[in-house]
Short mmCIF file of C-alpha atoms and ligand atoms in Angstrom, two decimals:
data_model
loop_
_atom_site.label_atom_id
_atom_site.label_comp_id
_atom_site.label_asym_id
_atom_site.label_seq_id
_atom_site.Cartn_x
_atom_site.Cartn_y
_atom_site.Cartn_z
CA UNK A 1 -34.79 231.91 89.95
CA UNK A 2 -37.40 234.33 88.69
CA UNK A 3 -40.00 233.46 91.31
CA UNK A 4 -37.66 233.09 94.25
CA UNK A 5 -39.43 233.92 97.50
CA UNK A 6 -42.90 233.24 96.08
CA UNK A 7 -44.69 230.69 98.33
CA UNK A 8 -43.85 227.27 96.88
CA UNK A 9 -47.15 225.53 97.51
CA UNK A 10 -49.09 228.40 96.03
CA UNK A 11 -46.88 228.31 92.95
CA UNK A 12 -47.54 224.59 92.50
CA UNK A 13 -51.26 225.25 92.83
CA UNK A 14 -51.04 228.03 90.22
CA UNK A 15 -49.10 225.79 87.87
CA UNK A 16 -51.70 223.03 88.26
CA UNK A 17 -54.48 225.49 87.42
CA UNK A 18 -52.64 226.95 84.41
CA UNK A 19 -52.11 230.30 86.17
CA UNK A 20 -48.34 230.38 86.74
CA UNK A 21 -48.10 233.49 84.52
CA UNK A 22 -49.47 235.54 87.47
CA UNK A 23 -46.01 235.43 89.00
CA UNK A 24 -44.58 237.07 85.89
CA UNK A 25 -42.17 239.89 86.75
CA UNK A 26 -42.06 238.77 90.43
CA UNK A 27 -38.33 239.46 90.82
CA UNK A 28 -38.86 243.10 89.80
CA UNK A 29 -41.67 243.78 92.31
CA UNK A 30 -41.13 245.74 95.51
CA UNK A 31 -41.71 243.96 98.82
CA UNK A 32 -45.11 245.61 99.19
CA UNK A 33 -46.14 244.62 95.68
CA UNK A 34 -45.06 241.04 96.36
CA UNK A 35 -47.18 240.89 99.51
CA UNK A 36 -50.10 242.39 97.68
CA UNK A 37 -49.86 239.94 94.76
CA UNK A 38 -49.82 236.94 97.09
CA UNK A 39 -52.91 238.22 98.88
CA UNK A 40 -54.70 238.97 95.59
CA UNK A 41 -54.00 235.42 94.44
CA UNK A 42 -55.12 233.87 97.74
CA UNK A 43 -58.50 235.56 97.44
CA UNK A 44 -59.28 233.91 94.10
CA UNK A 45 -61.33 230.73 94.02
CA UNK A 46 -59.64 229.21 90.97
CA UNK A 47 -61.82 226.09 90.92
CA UNK A 48 -64.92 228.26 90.76
CA UNK A 49 -63.76 230.64 88.06
CA UNK A 50 -62.33 227.85 85.94
CA UNK A 51 -65.53 225.85 86.11
CA UNK A 52 -67.47 228.99 85.09
CA UNK A 53 -64.99 229.48 82.26
CA UNK A 54 -65.46 225.90 81.08
CA UNK A 55 -69.21 226.50 80.83
CA UNK A 56 -68.90 229.96 79.28
CA UNK A 57 -70.78 229.01 76.13
CA UNK A 58 -73.67 227.40 77.96
CA UNK A 59 -76.27 230.16 78.12
CA UNK A 60 -79.40 228.07 78.66
CA UNK A 61 -81.75 229.62 81.27
CA UNK A 62 -81.79 227.65 84.51
CA UNK A 63 -85.59 227.37 84.52
CA UNK A 64 -87.61 226.11 81.57
CA UNK A 65 -90.10 228.84 80.61
CA UNK A 66 -93.00 226.38 80.81
CA UNK A 67 -92.46 226.14 84.56
CA UNK A 68 -93.25 229.81 84.92
CA UNK A 69 -96.44 231.75 85.35
CA UNK A 70 -97.29 235.44 85.37
CA UNK A 71 -96.72 236.73 88.91
CA UNK A 72 -99.35 237.91 91.39
CA UNK A 73 -99.05 241.58 92.22
CA UNK A 74 -100.61 244.48 94.08
CA UNK A 75 -101.75 247.50 92.09
CA UNK A 76 -102.32 250.37 94.55
CA UNK A 77 -104.37 252.33 92.01
CA UNK A 78 -106.94 249.55 91.89
CA UNK A 79 -107.25 249.20 95.68
CA UNK A 80 -107.25 252.68 97.26
CA UNK A 81 -108.39 251.43 100.68
CA UNK A 82 -105.62 248.90 100.84
CA UNK A 83 -103.23 251.61 99.72
CA UNK A 84 -104.23 253.82 102.65
CA UNK A 85 -103.77 250.94 105.13
CA UNK A 86 -100.34 250.15 103.73
CA UNK A 87 -99.28 253.77 103.84
CA UNK A 88 -100.14 253.92 107.55
CA UNK A 89 -98.10 250.82 108.29
CA UNK A 90 -95.18 252.22 106.32
CA UNK A 91 -95.38 255.57 108.12
CA UNK A 92 -95.31 253.75 111.44
CA UNK A 93 -92.23 251.71 110.54
CA UNK A 94 -90.43 254.87 109.44
CA UNK A 95 -91.36 256.75 112.59
CA UNK A 96 -90.10 253.81 114.66
CA UNK A 97 -86.73 253.89 112.90
CA UNK A 98 -87.10 250.38 111.51
CA UNK A 99 -85.70 251.08 108.05
CA UNK A 100 -82.22 251.49 106.55
CA UNK A 101 -81.50 252.43 102.95
CA UNK A 102 -78.82 250.74 100.87
CA UNK A 103 -77.70 252.64 97.81
CA UNK A 104 -75.59 250.61 95.39
CA UNK A 105 -73.10 252.86 93.66
CA UNK A 106 -70.17 250.59 92.90
CA UNK A 107 -70.79 250.22 89.17
CA UNK A 108 -68.20 251.44 86.71
CA UNK A 109 -70.77 253.11 84.46
CA UNK A 110 -68.99 251.89 81.34
CA UNK A 111 -71.92 252.63 79.03
CA UNK A 112 -72.20 256.17 80.34
CA UNK A 113 -68.46 256.64 80.25
CA UNK A 114 -67.87 259.42 82.81
CA UNK A 115 -64.59 259.78 84.65
CA UNK A 116 -66.39 260.28 87.99
CA UNK A 117 -68.89 258.01 89.76
CA UNK A 118 -72.31 258.22 88.14
CA UNK A 119 -73.84 259.50 91.39
CA UNK A 120 -71.87 262.74 90.97
CA UNK A 121 -73.62 263.55 87.69
CA UNK A 122 -75.79 266.68 87.74
CA UNK A 123 -79.44 265.93 87.01
CA UNK A 124 -81.39 268.75 88.73
CA UNK A 125 -82.92 270.60 85.74
CA UNK A 126 -82.34 274.07 87.27
CA UNK A 127 -80.26 273.44 90.38
CA UNK A 128 -77.78 271.01 88.81
CA UNK A 129 -78.17 268.78 91.90
CA UNK A 130 -76.34 265.49 91.54
CA UNK A 131 -77.94 262.05 91.74
CA UNK A 132 -76.30 261.61 95.16
CA UNK A 133 -77.81 264.89 96.35
CA UNK A 134 -81.29 263.98 95.08
CA UNK A 135 -81.17 260.70 97.01
CA UNK A 136 -79.67 262.19 100.18
CA UNK A 137 -82.24 264.99 100.25
CA UNK A 138 -85.10 262.56 99.95
CA UNK A 139 -83.77 260.70 102.97
CA UNK A 140 -83.43 263.98 104.82
CA UNK A 141 -87.02 264.87 103.91
CA UNK A 142 -88.24 261.49 105.20
CA UNK A 143 -86.44 262.08 108.48
CA UNK A 144 -88.06 265.51 108.78
CA UNK A 145 -91.50 263.96 108.28
CA UNK A 146 -91.06 260.85 110.39
CA UNK A 147 -88.65 261.75 113.17
CA UNK A 148 -85.77 259.32 113.52
CA UNK A 149 -82.95 259.72 111.08
CA UNK A 150 -82.80 257.01 108.44
CA UNK A 151 -79.35 255.52 107.84
CA UNK A 152 -77.97 255.60 104.31
CA UNK A 153 -75.47 252.85 103.53
CA UNK A 154 -73.64 253.54 100.29
CA UNK A 155 -72.01 250.60 98.57
CA UNK A 156 -68.97 251.61 96.55
CA UNK A 157 -66.30 249.60 94.73
CA UNK A 158 -62.53 250.15 94.50
CA UNK A 159 -63.35 252.10 91.31
CA UNK A 160 -65.73 254.55 93.03
CA UNK A 161 -64.89 254.46 96.74
CA UNK A 162 -62.56 257.40 97.21
CA UNK A 163 -64.32 259.72 94.79
CA UNK A 164 -67.73 258.94 96.32
CA UNK A 165 -66.60 259.53 99.89
CA UNK A 166 -64.85 262.74 98.86
CA UNK A 167 -67.97 263.96 97.02
CA UNK A 168 -70.15 263.43 100.10
CA UNK A 169 -67.56 265.08 102.33
CA UNK A 170 -67.20 268.05 100.00
CA UNK A 171 -70.97 268.56 100.14
CA UNK A 172 -71.22 267.91 103.89
CA UNK A 173 -73.31 264.82 103.26
CA UNK A 174 -75.97 267.01 101.63
CA UNK A 175 -77.33 267.81 105.05
CA UNK A 176 -77.42 264.27 106.44
CA UNK A 177 -75.76 263.73 109.82
CA UNK A 178 -72.24 262.30 109.60
CA UNK A 179 -73.32 259.27 111.66
CA UNK A 180 -76.22 258.70 109.29
CA UNK A 181 -74.13 258.03 106.17
CA UNK A 182 -71.88 255.00 105.89
CA UNK A 183 -69.76 253.69 103.03
CA UNK A 184 -68.73 250.12 102.40
CA UNK A 185 -66.79 248.68 99.51
CA UNK A 186 -68.03 245.66 97.58
CA UNK A 187 -65.94 242.68 96.54
CA UNK A 188 -64.20 242.21 93.20
CA UNK A 189 -63.72 239.39 90.73
CA UNK A 190 -60.84 238.78 88.32
CA UNK A 191 -61.35 238.61 84.56
CA UNK A 192 -60.17 235.65 82.48
CA UNK A 193 -58.87 235.47 78.95
CA UNK A 194 -61.89 234.16 77.02
CA UNK A 195 -59.93 231.61 74.99
CA UNK A 196 -57.39 230.31 77.51
CA UNK A 197 -59.02 230.81 80.94
CA UNK A 198 -55.91 232.61 82.20
CA UNK A 199 -56.50 235.30 84.82
CA UNK A 200 -55.64 238.69 83.30
CA UNK A 201 -52.95 240.93 84.76
CA UNK A 202 -53.36 244.67 84.56
CA UNK A 203 -49.72 245.41 85.39
CA UNK A 204 -46.90 243.45 87.02
CA UNK A 205 -48.16 242.28 90.40
CA UNK A 206 -51.65 243.62 89.76
CA UNK A 207 -54.49 241.28 88.84
CA UNK A 208 -57.27 242.88 86.81
CA UNK A 209 -60.34 243.03 89.06
CA UNK A 210 -63.79 244.52 88.60
CA UNK A 211 -66.70 244.93 91.04
CA UNK A 212 -68.63 241.72 91.61
CA UNK A 213 -72.02 243.13 90.55
CA UNK A 214 -74.84 244.76 92.49
CA UNK A 215 -75.59 241.32 93.93
CA UNK A 216 -72.27 241.69 95.72
CA UNK A 217 -74.04 243.98 98.16
CA UNK A 218 -75.68 241.01 99.92
CA UNK A 219 -72.33 239.42 100.75
CA UNK A 220 -70.72 242.76 101.58
CA UNK A 221 -73.54 243.78 103.96
CA UNK A 222 -73.09 240.53 105.86
CA UNK A 223 -69.32 240.25 105.76
CA UNK A 224 -68.63 243.86 106.66
CA UNK A 225 -70.89 243.63 109.70
CA UNK A 226 -73.70 245.89 108.50
CA UNK A 227 -76.44 243.34 109.12
CA UNK A 228 -75.23 242.95 112.71
CA UNK A 229 -75.05 246.72 113.03
CA UNK A 230 -78.67 246.99 111.84
CA UNK A 231 -79.70 244.42 114.41
CA UNK A 232 -78.17 246.49 117.20
CA UNK A 233 -80.14 249.50 115.92
CA UNK A 234 -83.34 247.41 115.73
CA UNK A 235 -83.59 248.02 112.02
CA UNK A 236 -85.82 245.40 110.44
CA UNK A 237 -86.15 246.39 106.80
CA UNK A 238 -83.58 247.27 104.15
CA UNK A 239 -84.63 249.46 101.24
CA UNK A 240 -82.39 248.72 98.23
CA UNK A 241 -82.00 251.17 95.36
CA UNK A 242 -79.60 252.03 92.55
CA UNK A 243 -77.78 255.28 92.11
CA UNK A 244 -78.79 255.95 88.53
CA UNK A 245 -82.54 256.51 89.02
CA UNK A 246 -83.31 260.04 90.29
CA UNK A 247 -87.04 259.30 90.57
CA UNK A 248 -86.83 256.38 92.98
CA UNK A 249 -89.17 256.93 95.93
CA UNK A 250 -86.73 255.89 98.60
CA UNK A 251 -88.43 254.09 101.49
CA UNK A 252 -91.84 254.88 100.07
CA UNK A 253 -94.33 254.33 102.93
CA UNK A 254 -96.87 252.62 100.67
CA UNK A 255 -94.36 250.09 99.33
CA UNK A 256 -92.92 249.56 102.77
CA UNK A 257 -96.36 249.13 104.33
CA UNK A 258 -97.39 246.52 101.76
CA UNK A 259 -94.14 244.66 102.38
CA UNK A 260 -94.88 244.64 106.12
CA UNK A 261 -98.53 243.76 105.74
CA UNK A 262 -97.78 240.74 103.56
CA UNK A 263 -94.89 239.76 105.86
CA UNK A 264 -92.78 239.47 102.74
CA UNK A 265 -89.11 238.60 102.98
CA UNK A 266 -88.53 240.48 99.74
CA UNK A 267 -90.74 242.97 97.93
CA UNK A 268 -90.07 244.46 94.54
CA UNK A 269 -91.51 247.33 92.61
CA UNK A 270 -92.45 246.79 89.00
CA UNK A 271 -93.35 249.06 86.11
CA UNK A 272 -95.57 247.88 83.29
CA UNK A 273 -93.66 247.03 80.12
CA UNK A 274 -94.16 249.67 77.44
CA UNK A 275 -94.51 247.10 74.69
CA UNK A 276 -94.10 243.36 74.28
CA UNK A 277 -90.63 243.64 72.76
CA UNK A 278 -89.22 246.05 75.34
CA UNK A 279 -85.83 244.77 76.45
CA UNK A 280 -86.33 244.77 80.19
CA UNK A 281 -86.11 242.05 82.83
CA UNK A 282 -89.57 240.78 83.82
CA UNK A 283 -90.89 239.19 86.97
CA UNK A 284 -92.45 235.74 86.84
CA UNK A 285 -93.42 233.17 89.43
CA UNK A 286 -92.64 229.51 89.52
CA UNK A 287 -95.65 227.22 89.45
CA UNK A 288 -96.75 226.13 92.92
CA UNK A 289 -94.51 223.40 94.24
CA UNK A 290 -94.19 221.76 97.67
CA UNK A 291 -92.44 224.92 98.65
CA UNK A 292 -95.06 227.37 97.37
CA UNK A 293 -94.29 229.54 94.42
CA UNK A 294 -91.18 231.71 94.12
CA UNK A 295 -90.63 235.02 92.41
CA UNK A 296 -87.92 235.28 89.80
CA UNK A 297 -86.65 237.97 87.49
CA UNK A 298 -86.05 236.79 83.95
CA UNK A 299 -83.99 238.32 81.20
CA UNK A 300 -86.40 239.36 78.44
CA UNK A 301 -84.70 236.81 76.21
CA UNK A 302 -85.64 233.96 78.56
CA UNK A 303 -89.33 234.22 77.63
CA UNK A 304 -90.57 232.26 74.62
CA UNK A 305 -91.92 234.34 71.72
CA UNK A 306 -95.39 233.21 72.69
CA UNK A 307 -94.96 234.25 76.33
CA UNK A 308 -93.56 237.61 75.25
CA UNK A 309 -96.73 238.57 73.40
CA UNK A 310 -99.44 236.64 75.35
CA UNK A 311 -102.15 238.72 76.92
CA UNK A 312 -103.86 238.34 80.30
CA UNK A 313 -107.67 238.47 80.62
CA UNK A 314 -107.45 242.22 81.35
CA UNK A 315 -105.98 242.73 77.86
CA UNK A 316 -102.52 243.67 79.13
CA UNK A 317 -99.36 241.65 78.59
CA UNK A 318 -99.29 238.50 80.70
CA UNK A 319 -95.60 239.04 81.54
CA UNK A 320 -95.90 242.79 81.96
CA UNK A 321 -93.97 243.37 85.16
CA UNK A 322 -90.68 245.05 84.23
CA UNK A 323 -88.11 245.68 86.94
CA UNK A 324 -86.91 249.17 87.91
CA UNK A 325 -84.51 247.52 90.41
CA UNK A 326 -86.20 248.72 93.60
CA UNK A 327 -86.52 246.20 96.41
CA UNK A 328 -87.12 245.86 100.14
CA UNK A 329 -85.47 242.99 101.99
CA UNK A 330 -86.25 242.02 105.53
CA UNK A 331 -83.02 242.08 107.53
CA UNK A 332 -83.70 238.57 108.81
CA UNK A 333 -83.96 237.26 105.27
CA UNK A 334 -80.61 238.82 104.41
CA UNK A 335 -79.15 237.17 107.51
CA UNK A 336 -80.66 233.82 106.55
CA UNK A 337 -79.20 233.85 103.07
CA UNK A 338 -75.90 235.42 104.10
CA UNK A 339 -74.02 232.19 104.84
CA UNK A 340 -75.12 230.91 101.45
CA UNK A 341 -74.55 234.04 99.43
CA UNK A 342 -72.30 231.94 97.25
CA UNK A 343 -75.56 230.36 96.07
CA UNK A 344 -76.26 233.47 94.01
CA UNK A 345 -75.06 232.48 90.58
CA UNK A 346 -72.45 234.42 88.67
CA UNK A 347 -73.55 235.93 85.40
CA UNK A 348 -70.91 235.80 82.72
CA UNK A 349 -70.19 238.63 80.32
CA UNK A 350 -67.79 238.82 77.41
CA UNK A 351 -66.07 242.23 77.52
CA UNK A 352 -63.03 244.10 76.23
CA UNK A 353 -60.34 244.22 78.89
CA UNK A 354 -56.86 245.70 78.40
CA UNK A 355 -54.19 243.47 79.89
CA UNK A 356 -50.47 242.89 80.20
CA UNK A 357 -49.19 240.11 77.95
CA UNK A 358 -46.38 237.67 78.74
CA UNK A 359 -43.78 240.09 77.38
CA UNK A 360 -44.97 242.75 79.82
CA UNK A 361 -46.64 244.82 77.08
CA UNK A 362 -50.07 246.41 77.57
CA UNK A 363 -52.55 245.04 75.04
CA UNK A 364 -55.67 247.05 74.20
CA UNK A 365 -57.96 244.54 72.50
CA UNK A 366 -60.17 245.46 69.55
CA UNK A 367 -62.72 242.75 70.25
CA UNK A 368 -64.21 241.22 73.42
CA UNK A 369 -61.35 239.16 74.78
CA UNK A 370 -62.29 238.58 78.39
CA UNK A 371 -64.77 236.81 80.62
CA UNK A 372 -66.11 238.86 83.53
CA UNK A 373 -68.27 237.71 86.44
CA UNK A 374 -71.06 239.54 88.25
CA UNK A 375 -73.75 238.68 90.78
CA UNK A 376 -77.18 240.25 90.40
CA UNK A 377 -79.21 241.28 93.43
CA UNK A 378 -82.45 239.93 91.97
CA UNK A 379 -81.09 236.38 92.08
CA UNK A 380 -81.90 236.53 95.79
CA UNK A 381 -85.61 236.79 94.99
CA UNK A 382 -86.30 233.08 94.47
CA UNK A 383 -84.70 232.35 97.85
CA UNK A 384 -87.63 234.08 99.54
CA UNK A 385 -90.64 231.99 100.55
CA UNK A 386 -92.78 235.08 101.04
CA UNK A 387 -92.53 237.80 98.43
CA UNK A 388 -94.61 240.63 96.99
CA UNK A 389 -94.69 242.73 93.86
CA UNK A 390 -96.08 246.24 93.93
CA UNK A 391 -96.90 248.25 90.83
CA UNK A 392 -95.28 251.61 90.32
CA UNK A 393 -95.96 254.09 87.54
CA UNK A 394 -93.01 254.45 85.23
CA UNK A 395 -93.32 258.23 84.93
CA UNK A 396 -93.44 258.46 88.73
CA UNK A 397 -90.52 256.31 89.63
CA UNK A 398 -88.22 255.24 86.84
CA UNK A 399 -85.84 257.27 84.67
CA UNK A 400 -82.43 255.58 84.83
CA UNK A 401 -79.18 257.10 83.60
CA UNK A 402 -77.31 254.38 81.71
CA UNK A 403 -76.02 255.80 78.42
CA UNK A 404 -74.33 259.00 77.25
CA UNK A 405 -76.97 259.51 74.55
CA UNK A 406 -80.18 257.96 73.23
CA UNK A 407 -82.16 255.65 75.52
CA UNK A 408 -81.70 256.18 79.27
CA UNK A 409 -79.39 259.15 78.76
CA UNK A 410 -79.15 262.63 80.35
CA UNK A 411 -81.86 263.85 77.95
CA UNK A 412 -84.35 261.13 78.86
CA UNK A 413 -83.55 261.52 82.56
CA UNK A 414 -84.21 265.25 82.33
CA UNK A 415 -87.46 264.62 80.45
CA UNK A 416 -88.43 262.07 83.12
CA UNK A 417 -87.79 264.50 85.97
CA UNK A 418 -89.59 267.37 84.24
CA UNK A 419 -92.56 265.17 83.32
CA UNK A 420 -92.91 263.84 86.87
CA UNK A 421 -92.68 267.35 88.34
CA UNK A 422 -95.27 268.67 85.91
CA UNK A 423 -97.64 265.79 86.77
CA UNK A 424 -97.29 266.44 90.52
CA UNK A 425 -97.90 270.16 90.12
CA UNK A 426 -100.83 269.61 87.76
CA UNK A 427 -102.44 267.33 90.34
CA UNK A 428 -102.08 270.05 93.00
CA UNK A 429 -103.83 272.53 90.72
CA UNK A 430 -106.61 270.13 89.81
CA UNK A 431 -107.08 269.26 93.51
CA UNK A 432 -107.76 272.93 94.14
CA UNK A 433 -109.98 273.27 91.04
CA UNK A 434 -107.56 275.69 89.35
CA UNK A 435 -106.65 275.40 85.68
CA UNK A 436 -103.01 274.37 85.19
CA UNK A 437 -101.79 276.53 82.37
CA UNK A 438 -98.00 276.35 82.34
CA UNK A 439 -96.51 276.25 78.84
CA UNK A 440 -95.19 272.82 77.84
CA UNK A 441 -91.60 274.01 77.80
CA UNK A 442 -91.66 275.51 81.31
CA UNK A 443 -88.86 273.93 83.33
CA UNK A 444 -90.19 272.80 86.69
CA UNK A 445 -87.88 271.65 89.46
CA UNK A 446 -89.22 270.39 92.79
CA UNK A 447 -86.69 269.93 95.55
CA UNK A 448 -86.80 266.48 97.18
CA UNK A 449 -86.72 268.42 100.45
CA UNK A 450 -90.06 270.01 99.56
CA UNK A 451 -92.19 267.02 98.67
CA UNK A 452 -92.04 263.23 98.74
CA UNK A 453 -94.93 262.66 96.34
CA UNK A 454 -97.87 264.46 94.72
CA UNK A 455 -100.06 264.30 97.83
CA UNK A 456 -97.22 265.64 99.95
CA UNK A 457 -96.69 268.47 97.46
CA UNK A 458 -100.38 269.38 97.74
CA UNK A 459 -99.95 269.54 101.51
CA UNK A 460 -96.79 271.62 101.33
CA UNK A 461 -98.46 274.09 98.94
CA UNK A 462 -101.72 274.26 100.93
CA UNK A 463 -101.17 277.89 101.85
CA UNK A 464 -99.50 278.92 98.61
CA UNK A 465 -101.34 281.12 96.14
CA UNK A 466 -101.22 278.99 92.99
CA UNK A 467 -101.87 281.97 90.72
CA UNK A 468 -98.68 283.54 92.01
CA UNK A 469 -96.83 280.34 91.06
CA UNK A 470 -98.20 280.69 87.56
CA UNK A 471 -96.93 284.23 87.28
CA UNK A 472 -93.53 283.18 88.71
CA UNK A 473 -93.32 280.60 85.94
CA UNK A 474 -93.83 283.20 83.22
CA UNK A 475 -90.06 283.49 82.83
CA UNK A 476 -90.03 279.89 81.61
CA UNK A 477 -89.03 278.13 84.82
CA UNK A 478 -90.30 277.35 88.28
CA UNK A 479 -88.05 276.10 91.07
CA UNK A 480 -89.90 275.12 94.24
CA UNK A 481 -87.81 274.49 97.31
CA UNK A 482 -88.36 273.77 100.99
CA UNK A 483 -88.30 276.64 103.47
CA UNK A 484 -84.74 277.54 104.39
CA UNK A 485 -83.21 275.70 101.44
P1 UTP B 501 -75.59 248.76 86.02
O1 UTP B 501 -75.82 247.32 85.88
O2 UTP B 501 -76.42 249.66 85.20
O3 UTP B 501 -74.05 249.05 85.82
O4 UTP B 501 -75.77 249.11 87.54
P2 UTP B 501 -73.26 250.41 85.77
O5 UTP B 501 -71.93 250.14 86.33
O6 UTP B 501 -73.99 251.56 86.37
O7 UTP B 501 -73.15 250.68 84.21
P3 UTP B 501 -72.47 249.81 83.08
O8 UTP B 501 -73.24 248.52 83.00
O9 UTP B 501 -71.02 249.60 83.44
O10 UTP B 501 -72.64 250.67 81.89
C1 UTP B 501 -76.99 249.30 88.17
C2 UTP B 501 -76.69 249.77 89.59
O11 UTP B 501 -75.91 248.81 90.27
C3 UTP B 501 -74.71 249.40 90.76
C4 UTP B 501 -74.48 250.61 89.88
O12 UTP B 501 -73.66 251.55 90.56
C5 UTP B 501 -75.91 251.09 89.66
O13 UTP B 501 -76.38 251.78 90.80
N1 UTP B 501 -73.63 248.41 90.66
C6 UTP B 501 -73.41 247.74 89.51
C7 UTP B 501 -72.83 248.23 91.76
O14 UTP B 501 -73.02 248.86 92.82
N2 UTP B 501 -71.82 247.32 91.66
C8 UTP B 501 -71.57 246.62 90.54
O15 UTP B 501 -70.62 245.80 90.55
C9 UTP B 501 -72.39 246.83 89.44
#
């Protein structure tokens, strides 16, 4: 018998669910491979994935657009006093060690197409610092300003885990203490054949699995004990960010302070949409119900044409709040939703997936043949009763690396970093009443260890002769670093 030794009940179950092909090649597997296949199969919730497969063509949004309104938000530029108060609160929380940072870096970066995790990509315009280094150094700089070290929890996936850990080790954690950096691996989901609903095999005994989306971090934080760990460290707030954005102001005191002041369970940054048709997820709020109003993030395609172009009384787009994927969650909120993390819906995507057919041959499909499942972190937003949105300036905080060329590519990321650096430096000059006369093509790099924002840069350069900086930049570049770097 070909499947001799395979657990009988499990085989019956597989047969009932149309998945008996998973046992294909069983008699040729080693003992270890057999054990591994059984455990891979046991982890799959077949009822769930098959019901998702059955509804794969139903793409209607879960909320009718008429039930949505433009969200309330805080714009720090319009309320400088409030900004100062928030900043103080944020500073206090950081100096009390109340904050942990969660960096999600488990994505496969298929659009970018590198053979290493995206976080290893060099983005420093002069230094060639990687995305991981940029983020780690910002955390180090925060610790130097505020005292206690801030933990960095890096979520990886089976696709990125080893390479990410090795990269940090090779670079001695970019200066962070070894007990400050932690890695945890997210869960995976199988892929199904789009037409038949059969789970795809990658090789004999190996089920094709891909990371379960950035939303998988909520389950992984709870299941792997990190929420408990935070509790023991008296950490109350979790700053969530994505690896591909070198400009993210990790644990920004202003954002953090506003989150604390409003006692929000979740706060999100937003950047104003560049134009009505920009393809970016936008925040909205549900109309007040018995339960108050909830914040949700909509796909741009979920808005009606009318909503997409409607203007608010201030002349800006009504639904203007695009998401740069920067959030703060209170730890308690994450604990509260943890037992129900299954409530986060799966998003379905039709993708090309190479697989092993029933003759044992590897098939590389020419068209999208498979159904993949991912959870998105922003689906946790509507679970929060208290939430806040805080405006951020796109050129200050958002330049994601998604593609190899064109939009959101290394060129646009570089332009974003250079533009932000130039703006910070220009503000230092104007603050001191000195004309800023660097040629447009001067390459300016500011180390994250030197300055956290424009005001911090002004402070760090208080005693620096700005004219000497101008003459340094005559060679076409200016690289400002922290002392001892
Ligand atoms: P994206 O959705 O842009 O995915 O991830 P990606 O993997 O980087 O790129 P594509 O879509 O395959 O081209 C946004 C952030 O979420 C993380 C990514 O590492 C990135 O920081 N992410 C995404 C995960 O941590 N796990 C996932 O399963 C998916």
